[in-house]
XYZ file of C-alpha atoms in Angstrom:
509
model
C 8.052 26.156 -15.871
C 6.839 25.122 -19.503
C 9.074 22.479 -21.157
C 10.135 24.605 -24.040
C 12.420 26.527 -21.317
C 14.438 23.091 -20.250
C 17.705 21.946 -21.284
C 18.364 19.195 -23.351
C 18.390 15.685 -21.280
C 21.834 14.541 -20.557
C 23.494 11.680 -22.137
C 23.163 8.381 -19.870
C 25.827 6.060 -19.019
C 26.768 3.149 -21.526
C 24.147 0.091 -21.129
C 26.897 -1.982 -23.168
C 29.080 -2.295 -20.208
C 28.374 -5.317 -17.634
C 31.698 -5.269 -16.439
C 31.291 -1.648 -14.980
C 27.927 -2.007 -14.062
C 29.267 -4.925 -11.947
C 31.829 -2.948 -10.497
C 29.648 -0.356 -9.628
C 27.663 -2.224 -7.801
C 30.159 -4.197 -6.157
C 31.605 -0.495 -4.355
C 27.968 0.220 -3.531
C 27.147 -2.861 -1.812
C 30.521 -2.205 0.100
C 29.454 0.890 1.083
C 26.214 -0.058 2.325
C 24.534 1.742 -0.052
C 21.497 -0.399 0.350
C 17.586 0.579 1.607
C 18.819 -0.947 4.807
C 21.715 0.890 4.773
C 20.175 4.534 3.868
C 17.094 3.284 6.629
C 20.279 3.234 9.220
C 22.257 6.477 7.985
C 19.023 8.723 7.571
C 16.543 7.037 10.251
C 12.749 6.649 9.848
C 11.805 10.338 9.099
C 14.572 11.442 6.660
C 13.925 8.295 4.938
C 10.299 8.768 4.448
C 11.098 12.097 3.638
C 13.330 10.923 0.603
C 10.579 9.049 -0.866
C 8.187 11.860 -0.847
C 11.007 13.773 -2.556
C 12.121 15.855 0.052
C 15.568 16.573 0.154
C 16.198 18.840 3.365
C 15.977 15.820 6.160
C 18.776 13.555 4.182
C 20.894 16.501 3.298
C 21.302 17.295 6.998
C 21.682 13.673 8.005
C 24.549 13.273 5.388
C 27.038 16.488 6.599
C 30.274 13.411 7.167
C 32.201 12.050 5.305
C 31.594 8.427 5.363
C 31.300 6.624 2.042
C 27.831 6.120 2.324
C 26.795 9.794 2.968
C 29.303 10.291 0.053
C 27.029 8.181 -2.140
C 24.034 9.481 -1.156
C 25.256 13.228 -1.641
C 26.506 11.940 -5.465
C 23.716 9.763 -6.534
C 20.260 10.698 -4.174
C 21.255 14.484 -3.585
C 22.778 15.311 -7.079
C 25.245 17.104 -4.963
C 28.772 17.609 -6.618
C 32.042 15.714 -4.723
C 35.535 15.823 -4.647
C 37.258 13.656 -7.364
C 39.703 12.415 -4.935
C 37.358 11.421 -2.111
C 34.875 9.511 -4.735
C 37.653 7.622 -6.021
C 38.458 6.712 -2.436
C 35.050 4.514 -2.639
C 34.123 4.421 -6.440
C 36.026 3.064 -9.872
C 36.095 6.723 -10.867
C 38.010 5.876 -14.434
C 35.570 3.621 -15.667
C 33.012 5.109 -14.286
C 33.928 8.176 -15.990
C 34.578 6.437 -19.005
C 31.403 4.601 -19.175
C 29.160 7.915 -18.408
C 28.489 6.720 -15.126
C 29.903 10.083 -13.734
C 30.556 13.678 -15.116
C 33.348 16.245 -14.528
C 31.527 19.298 -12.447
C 33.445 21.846 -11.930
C 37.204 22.274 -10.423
C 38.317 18.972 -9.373
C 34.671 18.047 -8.915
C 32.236 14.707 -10.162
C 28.823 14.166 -10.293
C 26.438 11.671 -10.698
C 24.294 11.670 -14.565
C 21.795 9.456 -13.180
C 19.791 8.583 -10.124
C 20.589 5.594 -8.123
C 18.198 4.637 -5.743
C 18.571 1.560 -3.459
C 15.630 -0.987 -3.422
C 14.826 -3.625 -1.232
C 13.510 -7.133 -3.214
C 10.679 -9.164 -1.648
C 13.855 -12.042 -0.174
C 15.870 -9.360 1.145
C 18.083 -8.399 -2.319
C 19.938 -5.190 -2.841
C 18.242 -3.645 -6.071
C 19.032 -0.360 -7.464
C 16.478 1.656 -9.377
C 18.140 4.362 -12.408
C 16.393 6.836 -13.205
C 16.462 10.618 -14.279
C 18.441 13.195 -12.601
C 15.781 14.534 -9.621
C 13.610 11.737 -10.747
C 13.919 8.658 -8.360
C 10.377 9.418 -6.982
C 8.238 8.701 -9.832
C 4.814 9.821 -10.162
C 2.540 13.030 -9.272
C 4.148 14.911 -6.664
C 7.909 13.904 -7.732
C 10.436 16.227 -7.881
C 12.721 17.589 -11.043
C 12.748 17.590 -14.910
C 9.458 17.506 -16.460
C 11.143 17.318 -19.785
C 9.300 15.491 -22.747
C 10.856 12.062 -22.673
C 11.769 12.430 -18.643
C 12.315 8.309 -17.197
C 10.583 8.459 -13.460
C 11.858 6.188 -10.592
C 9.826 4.557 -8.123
C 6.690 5.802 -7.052
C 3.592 4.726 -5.283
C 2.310 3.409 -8.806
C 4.741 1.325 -9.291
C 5.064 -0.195 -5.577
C 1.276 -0.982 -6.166
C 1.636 -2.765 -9.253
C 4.718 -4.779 -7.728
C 2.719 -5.751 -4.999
C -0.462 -6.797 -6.584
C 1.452 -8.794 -9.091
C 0.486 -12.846 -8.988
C 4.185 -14.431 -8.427
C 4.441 -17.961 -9.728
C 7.070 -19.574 -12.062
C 6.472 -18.473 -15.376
C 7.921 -19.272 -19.058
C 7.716 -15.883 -20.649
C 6.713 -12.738 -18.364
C 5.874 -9.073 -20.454
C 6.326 -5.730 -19.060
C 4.815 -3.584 -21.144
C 5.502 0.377 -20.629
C 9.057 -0.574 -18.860
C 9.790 2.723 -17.534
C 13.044 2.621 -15.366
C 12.598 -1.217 -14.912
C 11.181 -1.913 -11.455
C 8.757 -4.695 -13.107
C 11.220 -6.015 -15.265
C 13.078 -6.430 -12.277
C 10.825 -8.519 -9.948
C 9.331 -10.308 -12.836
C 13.200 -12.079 -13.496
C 12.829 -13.407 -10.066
C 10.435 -15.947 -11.593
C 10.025 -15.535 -15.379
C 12.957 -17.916 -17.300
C 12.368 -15.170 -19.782
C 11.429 -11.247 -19.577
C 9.962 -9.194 -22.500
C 9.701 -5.500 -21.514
C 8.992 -2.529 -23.924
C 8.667 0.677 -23.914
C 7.695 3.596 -26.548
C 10.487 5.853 -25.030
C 13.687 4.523 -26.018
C 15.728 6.190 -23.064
C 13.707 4.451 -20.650
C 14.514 0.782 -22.582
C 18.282 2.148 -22.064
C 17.438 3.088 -18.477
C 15.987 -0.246 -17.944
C 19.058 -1.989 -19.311
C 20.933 0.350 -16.799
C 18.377 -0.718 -13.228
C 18.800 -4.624 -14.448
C 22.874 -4.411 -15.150
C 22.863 -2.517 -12.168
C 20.995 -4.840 -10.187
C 23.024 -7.730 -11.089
C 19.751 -9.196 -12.801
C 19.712 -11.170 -16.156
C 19.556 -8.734 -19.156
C 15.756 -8.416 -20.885
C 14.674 -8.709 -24.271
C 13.987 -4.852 -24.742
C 11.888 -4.000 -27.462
C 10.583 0.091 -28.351
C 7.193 0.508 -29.257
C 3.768 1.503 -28.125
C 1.200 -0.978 -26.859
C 1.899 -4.584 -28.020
C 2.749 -3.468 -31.325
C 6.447 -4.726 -30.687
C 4.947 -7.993 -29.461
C 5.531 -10.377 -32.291
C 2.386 -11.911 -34.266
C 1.664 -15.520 -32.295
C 3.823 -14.407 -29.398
C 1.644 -15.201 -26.028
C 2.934 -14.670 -22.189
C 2.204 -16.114 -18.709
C 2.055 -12.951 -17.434
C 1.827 -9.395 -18.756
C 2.302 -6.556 -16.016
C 1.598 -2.590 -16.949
C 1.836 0.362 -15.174
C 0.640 2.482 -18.376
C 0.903 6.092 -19.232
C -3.089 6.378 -17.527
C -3.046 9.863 -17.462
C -6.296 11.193 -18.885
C -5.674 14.479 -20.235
C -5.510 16.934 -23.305
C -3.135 15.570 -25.520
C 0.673 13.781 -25.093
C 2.868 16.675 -23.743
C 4.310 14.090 -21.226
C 5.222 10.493 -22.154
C 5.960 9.007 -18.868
C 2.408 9.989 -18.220
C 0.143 10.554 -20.669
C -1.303 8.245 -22.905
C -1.871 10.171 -25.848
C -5.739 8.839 -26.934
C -8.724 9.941 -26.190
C -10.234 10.225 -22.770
C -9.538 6.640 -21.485
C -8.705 4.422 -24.904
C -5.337 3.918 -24.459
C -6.396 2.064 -20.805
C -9.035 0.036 -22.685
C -7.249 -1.091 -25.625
C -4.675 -2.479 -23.338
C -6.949 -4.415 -21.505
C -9.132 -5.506 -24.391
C -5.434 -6.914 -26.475
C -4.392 -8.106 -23.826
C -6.523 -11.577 -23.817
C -4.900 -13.103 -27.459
C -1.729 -12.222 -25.876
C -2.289 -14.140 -22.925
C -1.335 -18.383 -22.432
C -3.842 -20.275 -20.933
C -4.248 -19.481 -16.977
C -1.926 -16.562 -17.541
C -2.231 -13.073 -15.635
C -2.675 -9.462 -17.419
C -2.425 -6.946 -14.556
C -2.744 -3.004 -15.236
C -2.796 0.123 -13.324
C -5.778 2.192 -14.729
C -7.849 5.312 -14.558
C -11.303 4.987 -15.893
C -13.698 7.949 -16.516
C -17.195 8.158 -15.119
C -19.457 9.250 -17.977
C -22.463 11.362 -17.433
C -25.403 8.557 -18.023
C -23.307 5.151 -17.691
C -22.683 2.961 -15.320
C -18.827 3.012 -14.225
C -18.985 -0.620 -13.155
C -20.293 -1.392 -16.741
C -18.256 0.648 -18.417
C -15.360 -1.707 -17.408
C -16.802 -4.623 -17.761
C -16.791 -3.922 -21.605
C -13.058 -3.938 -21.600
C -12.681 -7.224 -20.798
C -11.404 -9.524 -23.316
C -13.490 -12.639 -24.486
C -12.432 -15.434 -23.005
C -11.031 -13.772 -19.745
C -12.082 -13.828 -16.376
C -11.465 -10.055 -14.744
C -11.685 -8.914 -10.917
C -11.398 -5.016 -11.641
C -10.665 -2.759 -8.294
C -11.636 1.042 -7.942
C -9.735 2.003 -5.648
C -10.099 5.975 -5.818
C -12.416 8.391 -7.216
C -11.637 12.286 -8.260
C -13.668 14.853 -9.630
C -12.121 16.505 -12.904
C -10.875 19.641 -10.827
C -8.918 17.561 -7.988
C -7.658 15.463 -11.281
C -6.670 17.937 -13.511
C -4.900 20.069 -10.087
C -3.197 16.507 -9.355
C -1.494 16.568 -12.655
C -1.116 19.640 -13.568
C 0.791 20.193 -9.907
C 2.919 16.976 -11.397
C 3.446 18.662 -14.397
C 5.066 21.624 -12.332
C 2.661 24.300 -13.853
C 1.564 25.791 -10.535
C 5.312 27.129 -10.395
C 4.810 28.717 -13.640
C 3.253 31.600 -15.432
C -0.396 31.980 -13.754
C -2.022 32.809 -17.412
C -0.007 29.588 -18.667
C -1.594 27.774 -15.351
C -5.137 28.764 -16.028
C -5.053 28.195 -19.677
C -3.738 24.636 -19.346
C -6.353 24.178 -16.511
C -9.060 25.179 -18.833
C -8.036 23.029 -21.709
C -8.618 19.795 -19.201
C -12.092 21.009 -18.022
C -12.892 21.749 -21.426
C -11.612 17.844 -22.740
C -13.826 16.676 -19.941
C -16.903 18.687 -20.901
C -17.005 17.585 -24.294
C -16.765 13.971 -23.160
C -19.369 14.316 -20.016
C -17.022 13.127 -17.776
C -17.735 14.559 -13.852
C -14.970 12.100 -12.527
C -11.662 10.065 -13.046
C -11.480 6.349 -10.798
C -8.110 4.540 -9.929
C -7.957 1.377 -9.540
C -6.691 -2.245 -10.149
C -7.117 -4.763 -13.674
C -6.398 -8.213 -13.593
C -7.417 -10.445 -15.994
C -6.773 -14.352 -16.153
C -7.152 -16.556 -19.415
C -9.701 -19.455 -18.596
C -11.215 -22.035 -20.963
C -14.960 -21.318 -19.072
C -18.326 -21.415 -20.815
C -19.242 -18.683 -18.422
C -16.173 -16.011 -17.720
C -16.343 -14.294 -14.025
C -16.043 -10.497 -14.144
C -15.744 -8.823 -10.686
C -16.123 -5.478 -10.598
C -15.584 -3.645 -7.357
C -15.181 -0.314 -5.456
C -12.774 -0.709 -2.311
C -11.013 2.391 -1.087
C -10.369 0.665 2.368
C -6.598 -0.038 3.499
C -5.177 -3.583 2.256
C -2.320 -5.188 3.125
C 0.600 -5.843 0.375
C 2.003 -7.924 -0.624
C -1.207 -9.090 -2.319
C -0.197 -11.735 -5.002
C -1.132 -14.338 -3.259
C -4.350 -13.045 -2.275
C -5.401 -12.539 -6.587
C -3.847 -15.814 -7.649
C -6.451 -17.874 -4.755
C -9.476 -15.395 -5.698
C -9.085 -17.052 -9.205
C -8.230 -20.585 -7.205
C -11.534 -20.296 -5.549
C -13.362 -19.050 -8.854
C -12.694 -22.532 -10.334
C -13.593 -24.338 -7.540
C -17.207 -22.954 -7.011
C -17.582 -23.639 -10.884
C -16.989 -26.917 -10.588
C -19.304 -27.375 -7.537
C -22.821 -27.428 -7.578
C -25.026 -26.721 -3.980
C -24.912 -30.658 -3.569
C -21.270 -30.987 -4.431
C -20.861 -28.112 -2.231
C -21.606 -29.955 1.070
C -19.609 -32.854 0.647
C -16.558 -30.604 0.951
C -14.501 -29.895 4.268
C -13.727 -26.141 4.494
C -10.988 -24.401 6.702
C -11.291 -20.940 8.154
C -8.695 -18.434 6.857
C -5.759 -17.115 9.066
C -5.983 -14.302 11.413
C -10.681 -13.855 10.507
C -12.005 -12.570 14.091
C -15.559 -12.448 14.487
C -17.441 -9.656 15.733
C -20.969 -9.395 17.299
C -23.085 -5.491 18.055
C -25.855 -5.544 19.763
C -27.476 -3.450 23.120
C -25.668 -4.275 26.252
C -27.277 -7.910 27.907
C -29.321 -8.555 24.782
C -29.836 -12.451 24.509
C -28.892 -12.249 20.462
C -26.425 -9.880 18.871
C -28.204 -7.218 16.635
C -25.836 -8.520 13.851
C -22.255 -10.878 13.653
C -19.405 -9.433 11.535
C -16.522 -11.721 10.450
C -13.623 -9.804 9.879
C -10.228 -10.298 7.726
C -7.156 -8.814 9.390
C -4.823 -9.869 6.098
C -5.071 -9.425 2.427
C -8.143 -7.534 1.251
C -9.265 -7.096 4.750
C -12.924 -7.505 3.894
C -15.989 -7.378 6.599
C -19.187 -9.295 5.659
C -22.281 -9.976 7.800
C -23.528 -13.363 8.470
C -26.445 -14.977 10.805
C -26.085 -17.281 13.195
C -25.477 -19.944 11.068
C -22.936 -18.591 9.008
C -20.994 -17.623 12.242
C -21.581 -21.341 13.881
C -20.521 -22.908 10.381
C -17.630 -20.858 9.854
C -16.302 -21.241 13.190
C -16.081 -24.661 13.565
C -14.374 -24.956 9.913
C -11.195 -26.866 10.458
C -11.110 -28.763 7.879
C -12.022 -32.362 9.705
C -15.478 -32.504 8.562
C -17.816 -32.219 4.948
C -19.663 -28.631 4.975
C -22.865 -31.124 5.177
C -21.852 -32.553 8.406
C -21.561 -29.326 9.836
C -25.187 -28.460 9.015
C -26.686 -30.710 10.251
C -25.242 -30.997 13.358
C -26.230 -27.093 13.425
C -29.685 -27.896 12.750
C -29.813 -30.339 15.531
C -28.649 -27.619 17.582
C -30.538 -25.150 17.032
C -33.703 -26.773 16.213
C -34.571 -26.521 12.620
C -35.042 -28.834 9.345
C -31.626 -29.834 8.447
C -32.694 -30.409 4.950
C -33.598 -26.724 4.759
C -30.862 -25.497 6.352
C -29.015 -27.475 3.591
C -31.425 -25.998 1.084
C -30.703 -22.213 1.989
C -27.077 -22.470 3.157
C -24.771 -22.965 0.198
C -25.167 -19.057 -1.216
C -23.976 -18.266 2.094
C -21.066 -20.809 2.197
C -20.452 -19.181 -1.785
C -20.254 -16.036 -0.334
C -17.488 -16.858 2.346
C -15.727 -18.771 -0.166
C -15.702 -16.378 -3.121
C -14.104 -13.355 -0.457
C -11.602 -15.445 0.738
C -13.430 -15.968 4.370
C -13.129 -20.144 3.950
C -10.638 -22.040 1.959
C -11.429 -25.712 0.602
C -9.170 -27.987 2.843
C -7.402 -29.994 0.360
């Protein structure tokens, strides 16, 4: 369906109204209308069913007349209700009043937004606003693709959420708001939140999840990029899930970026740094193209900002038909007018021609502002399974960054190291062989990395508790085993790096 055949968005409730918004939430708490709540109603596969936009499963598990099916009918389902019965569990006059509801229909109300409950990371009841048939944000979603359209929660978002470094901060940024999921966890420990957004209904929709959520009220700002950030304004941490989209053109805003081939990515990253306080965070989702001739890895490392360390994650790789059939699926044009289908289709091959790009990565940006002669630029391809939260697991890759800067190989030994939680070892090799063909350690948290060591590495790391200096250690492996110890101190230390740098060992401090 092309966009030109949609109707007009529909008005959205007041965002100058606390007091509703308060009551609002106050008769869906009571209701249970909570992820906990809609887990226990729909059960496992209905609700995993709901966040891949599928209706069917909920619709059948919601047939009563409970308030909480009621709720999920009005504000999940977009399925009309009796005035009477929603004024049983909802303040239906102010609700009405404010635009939270709409008359549908003899003696009927519906819902003019999306409300979708959301679990925070301690257990609070969140709710996400978004755009009718849009609580699932991101390709694959269901409803309007209207110019303009503000997405819920999708897998995008989730990501970024996750990977997100969460420590106290003065002044926190979220820049492309959206329907306000960042906004949201970044007021759980910012003192202040910025977030902006070049759509103006999504800073209203944003003002809507917060209010909503019983959350502080942002400083919301309209704009594109940081051009609402004020000149000599700088943040702690700046968090953006972008419009990446690389395609011909802006037809969508929640998507598409609007410049060329990747520049709107890059010019994110590369303004982010004078934006940034010392040791603060810039984290992005991206896509990145891979040019015909250049190296991907350096591609990226060109973004990054002078006086930035970076640790840049691909996480997946598409060739330009799967990406522009991703998007143009998102778009809803595979519904549409076949001629319409194949000319849009050929307008993204043809963008991609011109610009010798043979495939589109995913993947990860975080940059951190460090006063160091030499900045650290990672630059990595890992499409294997992690485990999220992963804030934690960023903020002590930069941790352990500084620390191997400010140790030399000597300094290096004098240090007492502890193996990281839940690292099993593994050792392949022919059945009774006297040595293992090689020894694997193994992360089971976090990145969940595999690297090979010898037998030293294994020995050292294994008796890492912390109790005595790296050097120690050593030598009493050398003594085991036979060899120098002063050149098993001399050849050691890159090893020791490596473990250190991915988060194997830990200084014991």
């Amino acid at each position: 369906m092309s966009n030109a055949s949609q109707s007009p968005l529909p008005p959205l409730p007041a965002a100058d109204r606390p007091e509703v918004a308060a009551r609002l939430r106050d008769a869906l708490l009571a209701a249970s209308f909570t992820a906990d709540g809609l887990l226990d109603l729909l059960g496992a596969p209905a609700y995993a069913a709901l966040a891949r936009s599928e209706t069917v499963p909920a619709l059948r598990a919601t047939r009563g007349d409970t308030p909480l099916e009621l709720l999920v009918r009005l504000f999940l389902l977009q399925q009309p209700a009796p005035h009477g019965r929603v004024a049983e569990v909802l303040p239906v006059d102010a609700c009405l009043e404010s635009g939270w509801l709409t008359r549908a229909g003899e003696g009927e109300l519906a819902a003019t937004v999306d409300v979708r409950p959301y679990g925070g990371p301690d257990g609070e009841d969140w709710f996400i606003v978004s755009d009718l048939g849009c609580a699932v944000g991101g390709a694959g979603g269901i409803g309007r693709r209207d110019e303009g359209v503000v997405l819920g929660v999708g897998g995008a978002s989730t990501t970024l959420a996750g990977i997100t470094v969460r420590t106290p901060v003065a002044a926190a940024l979220d820049l492309g708001t959206g329907s306000g999921i960042q906004a949201l966890h970044a007021a759980r420990h910012a003192t202040r939140v910025t977030a902006t957004d070049l759509n103006p209904r999504a800073l209203h929709i944003t003002a809507l999840t917060l209010a909503l959520s019983g959350t502080p009220a942002a400083d919301l700002r309209e704009g594109s990029l940081f051009t609402p950030v004020r000149d000599g304004e700088k943040y702690d941490l700046i968090v953006s899930n972008p419009p990446f989209v690389i395609s011909p053109g802006a037809r969508l805003t929640y998507r598409d970026g609007g410049m060329g081939g990747d520049d709107l990515c890059r010019t994110l990253v590369q303004e982010a740094g004078e934006r940034l306080n010392e040791g603060g965070f810039a984290q992005f989702l991206a896509n990145w193209q891979h040019v015909e001739g250049e190296d991907w890895q350096d591609r990226l490392r060109s973004w990054v900002p002078r006086g930035c360390d970076a640790w840049i994650v691909q996480r997946e790789v598409q060739d330009v038909n799967q990406y522009a059939e991703l998007w143009l699926r998102d778009a809803g044009d595979h519904q549409g007018d076949p001629a319409e289908y194949q000319a849009r289709y050929d307008a993204w091959l043809d963008e991609f021609e011109a610009r010798k790009v043979k495939a589109v990565g995913f993947g990860w940006i975080t940059l951190r502002k460090a006063d160091a002669a030499v900045p650290s630029v990672t630059v990595e391809e890992w499409p294997h399974p992690v485990e999220q939260p992963l804030g934690d697991t960023i903020r002590h890759h930069f941790d352990r960054l500084d620390f191997l800067r400010r140790h030399d190989d000597a300094a290096l030994l004098t240090e007492r190291f502890r193996l990281t939680a839940e690292v099993v070892q593994e050792q392949v090799g022919l059945p009774g062989a006297e040595d293992p063909e090689h020894i694997v350690l193994r992360q089971n948290r976090g990145m969940r990395r595999a690297t090979r060591v010898d037998t030293v590495g294994a020995g050292f790391a294994g008796v890492c508790d912390g109790s005595m200096s790296a050097g120690v250690i050593l030598d009493a492996i050398a003594q085991l085993v036979g060899e120098d110890p002063v050149l098993l101190r001399d050849r050691t230390p890159a090893q020791i790096r490596l473990l250190v740098e991915q988060g194997f060992l830990e200084p014991a401090r």
